[in-house]
XYZ file of C-alpha atoms in Angstrom:
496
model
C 85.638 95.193 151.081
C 86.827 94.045 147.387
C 84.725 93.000 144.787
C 87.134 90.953 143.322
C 87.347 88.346 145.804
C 84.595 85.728 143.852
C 87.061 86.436 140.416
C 90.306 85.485 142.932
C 88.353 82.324 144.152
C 87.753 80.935 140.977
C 90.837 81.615 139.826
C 92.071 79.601 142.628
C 90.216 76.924 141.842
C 91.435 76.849 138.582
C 95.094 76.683 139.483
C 94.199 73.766 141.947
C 91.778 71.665 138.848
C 94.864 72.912 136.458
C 97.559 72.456 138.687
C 96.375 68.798 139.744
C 95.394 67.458 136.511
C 98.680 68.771 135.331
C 100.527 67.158 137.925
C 99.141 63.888 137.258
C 99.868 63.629 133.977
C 103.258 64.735 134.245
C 103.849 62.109 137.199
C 101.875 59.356 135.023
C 104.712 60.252 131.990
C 107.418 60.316 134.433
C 106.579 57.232 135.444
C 106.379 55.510 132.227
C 110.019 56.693 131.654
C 111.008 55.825 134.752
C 109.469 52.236 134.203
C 111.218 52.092 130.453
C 114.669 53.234 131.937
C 114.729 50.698 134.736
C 113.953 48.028 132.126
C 116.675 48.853 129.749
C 119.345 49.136 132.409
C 118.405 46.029 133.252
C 118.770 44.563 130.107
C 121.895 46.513 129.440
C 123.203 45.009 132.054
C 122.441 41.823 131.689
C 123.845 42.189 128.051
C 126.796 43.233 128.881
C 127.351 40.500 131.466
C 126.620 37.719 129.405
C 129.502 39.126 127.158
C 132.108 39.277 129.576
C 130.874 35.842 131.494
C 132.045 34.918 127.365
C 135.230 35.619 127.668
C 135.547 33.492 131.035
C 134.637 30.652 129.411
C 136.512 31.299 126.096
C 139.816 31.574 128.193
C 138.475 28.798 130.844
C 138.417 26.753 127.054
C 141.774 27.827 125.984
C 143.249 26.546 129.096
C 141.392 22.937 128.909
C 142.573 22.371 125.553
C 145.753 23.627 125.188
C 145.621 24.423 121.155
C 148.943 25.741 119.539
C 148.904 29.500 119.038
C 151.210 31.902 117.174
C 153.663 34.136 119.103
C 151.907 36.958 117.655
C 148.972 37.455 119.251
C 147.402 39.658 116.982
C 147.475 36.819 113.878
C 146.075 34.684 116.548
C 142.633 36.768 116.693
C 142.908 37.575 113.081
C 143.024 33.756 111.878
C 140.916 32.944 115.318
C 136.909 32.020 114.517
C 136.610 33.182 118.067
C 137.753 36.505 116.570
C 134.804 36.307 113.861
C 132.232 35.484 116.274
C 133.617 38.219 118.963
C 134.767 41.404 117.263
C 135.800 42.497 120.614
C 138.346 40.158 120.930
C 141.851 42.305 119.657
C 144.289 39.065 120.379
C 144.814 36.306 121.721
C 148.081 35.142 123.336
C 149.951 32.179 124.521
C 152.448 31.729 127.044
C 154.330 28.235 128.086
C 156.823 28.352 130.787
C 160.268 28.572 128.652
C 158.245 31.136 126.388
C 157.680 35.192 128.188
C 154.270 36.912 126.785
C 153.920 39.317 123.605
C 156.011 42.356 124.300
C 153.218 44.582 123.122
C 151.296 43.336 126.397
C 151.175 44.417 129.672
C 153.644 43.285 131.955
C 151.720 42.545 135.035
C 150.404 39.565 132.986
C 152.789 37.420 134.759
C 150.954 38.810 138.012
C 147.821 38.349 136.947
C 148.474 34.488 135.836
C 149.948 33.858 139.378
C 146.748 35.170 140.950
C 144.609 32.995 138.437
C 146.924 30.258 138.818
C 146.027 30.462 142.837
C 142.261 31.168 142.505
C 141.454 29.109 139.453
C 139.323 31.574 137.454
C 140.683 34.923 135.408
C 142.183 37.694 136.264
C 142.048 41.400 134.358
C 144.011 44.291 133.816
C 142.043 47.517 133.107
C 144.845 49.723 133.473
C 143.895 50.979 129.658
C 140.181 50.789 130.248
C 140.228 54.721 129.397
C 140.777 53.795 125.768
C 138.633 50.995 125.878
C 141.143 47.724 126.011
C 140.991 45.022 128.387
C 143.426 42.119 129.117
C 142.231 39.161 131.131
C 144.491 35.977 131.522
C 143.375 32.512 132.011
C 146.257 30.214 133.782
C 146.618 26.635 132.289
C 149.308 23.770 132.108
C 151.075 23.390 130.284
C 149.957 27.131 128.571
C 148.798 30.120 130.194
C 146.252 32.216 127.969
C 145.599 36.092 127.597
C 142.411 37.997 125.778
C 142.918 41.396 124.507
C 139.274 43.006 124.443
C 137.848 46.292 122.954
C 134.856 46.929 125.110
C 133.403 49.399 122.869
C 132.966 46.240 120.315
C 131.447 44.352 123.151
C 128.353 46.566 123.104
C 125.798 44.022 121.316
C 123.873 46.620 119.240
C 121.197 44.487 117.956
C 120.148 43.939 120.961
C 121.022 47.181 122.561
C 118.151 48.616 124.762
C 119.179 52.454 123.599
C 119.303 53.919 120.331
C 123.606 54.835 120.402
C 122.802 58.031 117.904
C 120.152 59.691 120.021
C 119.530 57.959 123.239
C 119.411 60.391 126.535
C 121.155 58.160 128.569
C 124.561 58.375 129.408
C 126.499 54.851 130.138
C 130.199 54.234 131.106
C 132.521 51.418 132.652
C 133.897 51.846 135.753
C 136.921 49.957 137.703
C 138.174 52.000 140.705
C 138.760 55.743 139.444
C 139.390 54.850 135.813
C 136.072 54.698 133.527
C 134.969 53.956 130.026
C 132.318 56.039 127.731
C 130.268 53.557 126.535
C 127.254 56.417 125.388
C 127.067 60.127 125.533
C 123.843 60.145 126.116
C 122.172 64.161 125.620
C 124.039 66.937 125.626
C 123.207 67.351 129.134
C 123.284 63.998 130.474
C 126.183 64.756 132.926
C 124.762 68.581 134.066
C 123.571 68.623 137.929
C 120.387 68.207 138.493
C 117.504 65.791 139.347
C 118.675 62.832 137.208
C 117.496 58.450 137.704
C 120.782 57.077 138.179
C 121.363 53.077 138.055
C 124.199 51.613 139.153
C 125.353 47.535 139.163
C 128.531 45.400 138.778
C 129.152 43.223 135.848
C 128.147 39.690 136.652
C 131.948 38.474 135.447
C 133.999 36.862 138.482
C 137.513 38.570 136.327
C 135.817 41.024 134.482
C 135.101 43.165 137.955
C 133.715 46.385 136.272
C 130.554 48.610 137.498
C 127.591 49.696 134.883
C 126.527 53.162 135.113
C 123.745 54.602 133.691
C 122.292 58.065 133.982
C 119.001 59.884 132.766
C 118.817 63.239 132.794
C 115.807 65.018 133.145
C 114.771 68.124 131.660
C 111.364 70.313 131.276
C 110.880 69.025 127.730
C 110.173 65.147 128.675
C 106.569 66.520 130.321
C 103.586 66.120 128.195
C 103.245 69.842 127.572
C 100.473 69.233 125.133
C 98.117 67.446 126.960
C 98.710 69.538 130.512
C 97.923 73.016 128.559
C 94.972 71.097 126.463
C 93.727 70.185 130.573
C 94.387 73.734 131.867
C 91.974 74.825 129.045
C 89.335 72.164 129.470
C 89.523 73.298 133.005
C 89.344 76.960 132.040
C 86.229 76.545 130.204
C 84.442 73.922 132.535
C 84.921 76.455 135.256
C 83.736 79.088 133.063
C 80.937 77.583 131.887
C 80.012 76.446 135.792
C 80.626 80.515 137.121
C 78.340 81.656 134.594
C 75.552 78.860 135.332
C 76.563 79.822 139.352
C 76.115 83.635 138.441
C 72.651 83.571 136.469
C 71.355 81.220 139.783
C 72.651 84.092 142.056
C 71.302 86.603 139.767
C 68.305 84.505 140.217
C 68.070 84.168 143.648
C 68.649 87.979 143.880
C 65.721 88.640 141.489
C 63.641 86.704 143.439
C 64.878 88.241 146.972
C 64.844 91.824 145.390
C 61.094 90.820 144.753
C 60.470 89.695 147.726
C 61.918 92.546 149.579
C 59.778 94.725 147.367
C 56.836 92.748 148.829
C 57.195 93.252 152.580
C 58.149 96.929 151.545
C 54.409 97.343 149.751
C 52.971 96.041 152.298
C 55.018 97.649 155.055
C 54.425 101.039 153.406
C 51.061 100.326 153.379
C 50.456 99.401 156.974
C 52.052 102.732 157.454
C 49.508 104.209 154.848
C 47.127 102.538 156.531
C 47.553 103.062 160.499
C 48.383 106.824 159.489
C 44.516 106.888 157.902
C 43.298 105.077 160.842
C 44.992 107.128 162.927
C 43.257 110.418 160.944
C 40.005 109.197 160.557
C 39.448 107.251 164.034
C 38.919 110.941 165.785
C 36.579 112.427 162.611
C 34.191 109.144 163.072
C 34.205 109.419 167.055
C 33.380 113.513 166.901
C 30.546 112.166 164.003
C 29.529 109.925 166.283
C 28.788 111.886 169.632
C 27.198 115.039 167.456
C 24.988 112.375 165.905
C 24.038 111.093 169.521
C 23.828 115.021 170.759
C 21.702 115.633 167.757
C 19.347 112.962 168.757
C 18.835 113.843 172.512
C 17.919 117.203 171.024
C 15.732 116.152 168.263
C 13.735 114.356 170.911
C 12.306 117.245 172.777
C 11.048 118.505 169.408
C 7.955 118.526 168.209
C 8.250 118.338 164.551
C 9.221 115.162 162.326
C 10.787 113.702 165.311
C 10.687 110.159 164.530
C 12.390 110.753 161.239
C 15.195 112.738 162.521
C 15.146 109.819 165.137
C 15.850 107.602 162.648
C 18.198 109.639 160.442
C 20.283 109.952 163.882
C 20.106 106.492 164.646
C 21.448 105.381 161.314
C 24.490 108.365 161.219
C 25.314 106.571 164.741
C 25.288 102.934 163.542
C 27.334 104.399 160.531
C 29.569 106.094 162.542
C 30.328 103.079 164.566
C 30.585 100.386 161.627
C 33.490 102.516 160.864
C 35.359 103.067 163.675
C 34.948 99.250 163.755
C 36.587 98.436 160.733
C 39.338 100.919 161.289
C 39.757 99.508 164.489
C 40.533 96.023 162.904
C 42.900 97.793 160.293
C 44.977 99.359 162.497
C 45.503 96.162 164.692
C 46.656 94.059 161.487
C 48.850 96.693 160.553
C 50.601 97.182 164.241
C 52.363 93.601 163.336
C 51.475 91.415 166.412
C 53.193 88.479 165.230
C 56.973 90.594 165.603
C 58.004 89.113 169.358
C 56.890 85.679 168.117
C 58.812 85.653 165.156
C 62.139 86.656 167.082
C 65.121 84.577 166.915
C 69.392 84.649 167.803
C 70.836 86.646 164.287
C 74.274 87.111 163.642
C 74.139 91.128 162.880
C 76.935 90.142 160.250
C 75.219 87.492 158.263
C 72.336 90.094 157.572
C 75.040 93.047 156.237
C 76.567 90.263 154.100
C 73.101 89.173 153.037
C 71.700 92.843 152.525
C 75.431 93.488 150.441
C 75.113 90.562 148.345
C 71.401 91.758 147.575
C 72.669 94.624 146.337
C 76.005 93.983 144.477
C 74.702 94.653 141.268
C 74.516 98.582 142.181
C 77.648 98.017 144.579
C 79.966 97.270 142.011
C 80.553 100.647 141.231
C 81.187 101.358 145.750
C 84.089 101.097 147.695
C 82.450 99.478 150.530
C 84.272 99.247 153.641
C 83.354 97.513 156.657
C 84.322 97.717 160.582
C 83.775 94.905 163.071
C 86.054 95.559 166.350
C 85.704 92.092 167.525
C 82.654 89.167 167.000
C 79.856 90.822 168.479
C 77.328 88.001 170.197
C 73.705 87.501 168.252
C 71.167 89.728 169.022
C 67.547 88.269 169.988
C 65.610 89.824 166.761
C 63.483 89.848 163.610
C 65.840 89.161 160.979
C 62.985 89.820 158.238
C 62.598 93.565 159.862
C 66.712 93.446 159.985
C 66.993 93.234 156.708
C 64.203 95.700 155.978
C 65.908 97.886 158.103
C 69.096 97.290 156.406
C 68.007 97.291 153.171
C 66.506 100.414 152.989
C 69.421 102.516 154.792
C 71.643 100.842 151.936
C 69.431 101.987 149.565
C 69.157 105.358 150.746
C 73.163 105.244 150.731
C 73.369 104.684 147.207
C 70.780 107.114 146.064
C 72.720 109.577 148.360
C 75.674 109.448 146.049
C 73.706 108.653 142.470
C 75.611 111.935 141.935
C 79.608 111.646 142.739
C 81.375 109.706 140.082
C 81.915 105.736 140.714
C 85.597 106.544 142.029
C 84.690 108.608 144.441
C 81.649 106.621 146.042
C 82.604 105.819 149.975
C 80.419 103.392 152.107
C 81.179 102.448 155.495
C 79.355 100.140 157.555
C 80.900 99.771 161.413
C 79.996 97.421 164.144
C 80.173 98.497 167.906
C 79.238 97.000 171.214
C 78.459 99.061 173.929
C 77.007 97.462 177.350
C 74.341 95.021 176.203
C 74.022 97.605 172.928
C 74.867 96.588 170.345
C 75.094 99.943 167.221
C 75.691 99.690 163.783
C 76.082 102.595 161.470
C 75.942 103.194 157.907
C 77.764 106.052 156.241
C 77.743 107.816 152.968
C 79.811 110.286 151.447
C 77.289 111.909 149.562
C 75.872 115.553 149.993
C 74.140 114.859 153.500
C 70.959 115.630 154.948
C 69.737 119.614 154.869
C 69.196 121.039 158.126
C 65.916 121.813 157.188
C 64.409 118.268 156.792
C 66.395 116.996 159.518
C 63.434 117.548 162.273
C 61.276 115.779 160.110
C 63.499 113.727 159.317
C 61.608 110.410 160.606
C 57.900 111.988 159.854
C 55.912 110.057 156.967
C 55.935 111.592 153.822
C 59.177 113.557 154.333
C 61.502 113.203 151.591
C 64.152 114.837 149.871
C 63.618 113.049 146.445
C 61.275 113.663 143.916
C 59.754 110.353 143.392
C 60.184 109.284 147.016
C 57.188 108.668 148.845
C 58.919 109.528 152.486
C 58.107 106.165 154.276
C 61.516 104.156 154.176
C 63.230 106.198 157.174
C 59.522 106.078 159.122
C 58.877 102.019 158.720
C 62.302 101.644 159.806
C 62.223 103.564 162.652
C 59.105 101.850 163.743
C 60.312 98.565 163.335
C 63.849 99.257 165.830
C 61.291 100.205 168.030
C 59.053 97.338 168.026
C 62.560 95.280 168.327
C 63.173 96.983 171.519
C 66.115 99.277 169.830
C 65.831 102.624 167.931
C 67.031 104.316 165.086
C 68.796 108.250 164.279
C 71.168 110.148 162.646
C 73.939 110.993 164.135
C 76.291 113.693 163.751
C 80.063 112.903 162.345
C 81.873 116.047 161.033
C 85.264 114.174 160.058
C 83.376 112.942 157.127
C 80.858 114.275 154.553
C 77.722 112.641 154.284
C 74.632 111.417 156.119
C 75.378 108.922 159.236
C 72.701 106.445 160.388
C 72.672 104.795 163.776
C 71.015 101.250 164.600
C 70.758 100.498 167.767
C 70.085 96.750 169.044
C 69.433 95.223 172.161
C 71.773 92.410 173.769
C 69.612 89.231 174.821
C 70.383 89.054 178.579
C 72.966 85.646 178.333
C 74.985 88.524 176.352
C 74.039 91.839 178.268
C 76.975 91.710 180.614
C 80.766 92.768 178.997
C-alpha cells in the first residue's frame, strides 16, 4: 500500500482543471483566428474578383466603341487613362482584320479571339501566369481588343485583408498546373502540417483562375500566457482546497482518535472492573457465611448475646449490600447490548478505516495488504472491530518504535476458510518472548513499561463475545509477532 496515492490524485486533478481550462482557451483563440481567416479570404476573394470582372467590362467597352489605338500596344496603356486608373493593365492592343496583333504578344491570340468571337465574352491566356502576366482578348467588329495584365499590380492593397510584409498567410493564383505567388506568407506557410486551407475560383467568366489561401499553424499562435497564468490559478486553488481537505481529515481523525480513546477507557475499565468483581464477589460471600456461622454460634451463648446478635446481623446486611452492588457492576460491564448492536461489515472498510486513523504514525510503514478475493460481510460489531483492530495496529507500531523507518514491514492478509473468515496482522519487529507468551492474553501482562496489559485481554474478549476468537500464531518465514482474527460467516455466506 503507497502513501502517495492522495498526492497522485490531486495531481490528477490538476492536470484535468489545467488541462481543460487550457484547452478551452486555446480552442476559444483558435477559433477567433479561424473566424478572422475565413473573413479575409473572403474578402480577398471577393477583391480580387471584382478586379478581374474589370477587365471584362473594360475589353467588353473596347469592343462597343471601337476607339483608334496605336500599333504599339505598350504607348496605348502608357497614354491610356484606363492605364492610370488600373496599374495592372501593361498594354493594350488593337487588331482589325487587314492588321495581325503586336509581335511582342502571344500568338494564340488569334485563337483566343475565335473562341470569344463564338462565345461572346473573353478569353485568356495564362501561359506566363508564372511571372505574373495575363492576356485576355475581347472580339469586336470591326476591331478585336487584347489586355496585357500584371496580376501582382492587381492586388488592391488598400483594401487588402493581410498585411503583404508580415501576414502568415500564404496566397497564390492557380490555372491548371501553372500558379502565381501572390504572398509568402511565414516562413513556414508551405511546411506539412495541420494548416486552414481555403480554396475558390475567381468570379471572372475569362479570367478562369483559382484563389488559394493557406494558414499555417504553429505552437506560438496559443495563448501561452493566459493557459500557464490558469495552470497556476489552478495550482493554488487546489492547493489551497487539499490543505482545507487535510486539516478537516486531521480533524475528523482528532476527533475519532478521541473517541477511540473513549471506548478504550471505558473498555479497560469494565475489564478493571469485572476483574475486581470477579476478586471481591468470593471475599464478600466467605464474609458473609462466617458472619451467619458466627451468629448461630453466638446464640447459644450466654454472654452479650443480643449485641453480638446485632453486630452479626449488620456484618451480614453489609456483606450482602455488597455483593449486590458488585453484582450490578459486573452485569454493566459484561456489554449486553453487543448481539443487538450487530450488523453486515465489510472486514475491508474497517482496515481502511482503522489505516486512515492511523496514517499520521503510518507514514513512516510500508504497509502491505492481502485480500485473495472479496470476502462476503461478516454479521458483527463494527465498534468492537475497530477496537479490535485498532489496538493490534497499535501494538504493531510500538513493536517496531525501534527499527529505522526503512525497514518498518506491516502486513495485513485476508483469508476465507469455510464460513471463517481470518485476518492477520504482522510485524517485523523483535516478536513476542517465549516467556510472556502463556500469559500472553492474561490482564496486566505486558511487555512495555508504561503499558497497563489490557489491550490484548479486551480484545480477546470482545472476538469472543462476536462468536470468533483471537491468538498468535506461529510464522517462522518472517520475524515478528503474528496475530490471528478469526470471524464468523453469517449463515447466507457459511457455505463456499
Amino acid at each position: 500500500m503507497h502513501w502517495t496515492t492522495p498526492w497522485l490524485g490531486w495531481l490528477l486533478a490538476w492536470i484535468i482543471a489545467a488541462g481543460g481550462g487550457a484547452g478551452w482557451l486555446a480552442q476559444q483563440r483558435l477559433q477567433a483566428l479561424n473566424e478572422g481567416f475565413q473573413t479575409n479570404a473572403r474578402i480577398a476573394h471577393r477583391l480580387l474578383s471584382q478586379q478581374l470582372v474589370q477587365h471584362d467590362a473594360i475589353l467588353a467597352t473596347l469592343a462597343l466603341l471601337q476607339p483608334q489605338l496605336s500599333p504599339d500596344a505598350g504607348a496605348n496603356a502608357t497614354a491610356s487613362d484606363l492605364a492610370r486608373l488600373y496599374p495592372q493593365i501593361l498594354g493594350i492592343a488593337q487588331r482589325r482584320a487587314d492588321q495581325p496583333w503586336p509581335a511582342h504578344w502571344p500568338s494564340t491570340l488569334d485563337a483566343l479571339e475565335q473562341q470569344s468571337r463564338r462565345s461572346g465574352h473573353a478569353h485568356m491566356d495564362a501561359s506566363r501566369l508564372a511571372a505574373g502576366t495575363l492576356f485576355v482578348v475581347q472580339a469586336g467588329q470591326p476591331a478585336s481588343y487584347a489586355l496585357a495584365l500584371d496580376l501582382r499590380a492587381a492586388v488592391p492593397t488598400e483594401e487588402w485583408p493581410y498585411p503583404p510584409s508580415h501576414s502568415p498567410v500564404r496566397i497564390w493564383l492557380t490555372q491548371g498546373d501553372t500558379q502565381l505567388l501572390l504572398q509568402p506568407g511565414a516562413p513556414e506557410a508551405d511546411a506539412p502540417g495541420w494548416a486552414w486551407t481555403q480554396t475558390k475560383t475567381l468570379a471572372s467568366p475569362s479570367q478562369v483562375l483559382d484563389l488559394h489561401e493557406r494558414y499555417k499553424l504553429h505552437p506560438r499562435l496559443l495563448p501561452w500566457g493566459p493557459m500557464l497564468a490558469w495552470a497556476l490559478v489552478c495550482a493554488l486553488g487546489l492547493a489551497g482546497l487539499r490543505a482545507a481537505w487535510q486539516q478537516r481529515t486531521a480533524r475528523l481523525r482528532a476527533e475519532q482518535l478521541l473517541q477511540h480513546g473513549h471506548v478504550a477507557r471505558l473498555n479497560t475499565l469494565g475489564e478493571l472492573a469485572a476483574g475486581l468483581a470477579h476478586e471481591l464477589n468470593q471475599p464478600l460471600t466467605a464474609i458473609l457465611s462466617s458472619s451467619q456461622a458466627a451468629r448461630r454460634l453466638l446464640d447459644d451463648r450466654e454472654p452479650d448475646v443480643d449485641a453480638a446478635r446485632q453486630a452479626m446481623g449488620q456484618a451480614a446486611e453489609q456483606a450482602k449490600r455488597a455483593s449486590a452492588v458488585v453484582g450490578r457492576l459486573r452485569r454493566l460491564v459484561e456489554r449486553p447490548d453487543t448481539v443487538a448492536a450487530t450488523q453486515a461489515v465489510a472486514l475491508q472498510t474497517l482496515v481502511n478505516d482503522a489505516l486512515h486513523l492511523l496514517e499520521p504514525e503510518l507514514r513512516q510503514v510500508q504497509v502491505l495488504q492481502t485480500v485473495p478475493a472479496p470476502l462476503p460481510p461478516v454479521h458483527s460489531d463494527p465498534i468492537a472491530l475497530q477496537q479490535i483492530l485498532h489496538n493490534l495496529l497499535l501494538n504493531a507500531l510500538q513493536a517496531m518504535e525501534a527499527l529505522p523507518p526503512a525497514e518498518r514491514r506491516l502486513e495485513i492478509a485476508q483469508t476465507r476458510t469455510g464460513a471463517w473468515v481470518q485476518l492477520c496482522v504482522q510485524d517485523n519487529g523483535p516478536g513476542i518472548a517465549p516467556e510472556v507468551r502463556d500469559r500472553l492474553f492474561t490482564p496486566f501482562a505486558t511487555t512495555r513499561s508504561q503499558g497497563l496489559g489490557l489491550g490484548l485481554t479486551l480484545s480477546e474478549n470482545l472476538a469472543e463475545s462476536l462468536g470468533g476468537h483471537l491468538r498468535l500464531i506461529e510464522r517462522p518465514a518472517l520475524r515478528g509477532a503474528c496475530f490471528e482474527l478469526t470471524l464468523p460467516l453469517p449463515a447466507e455466506h457459511a457455505q463456499p
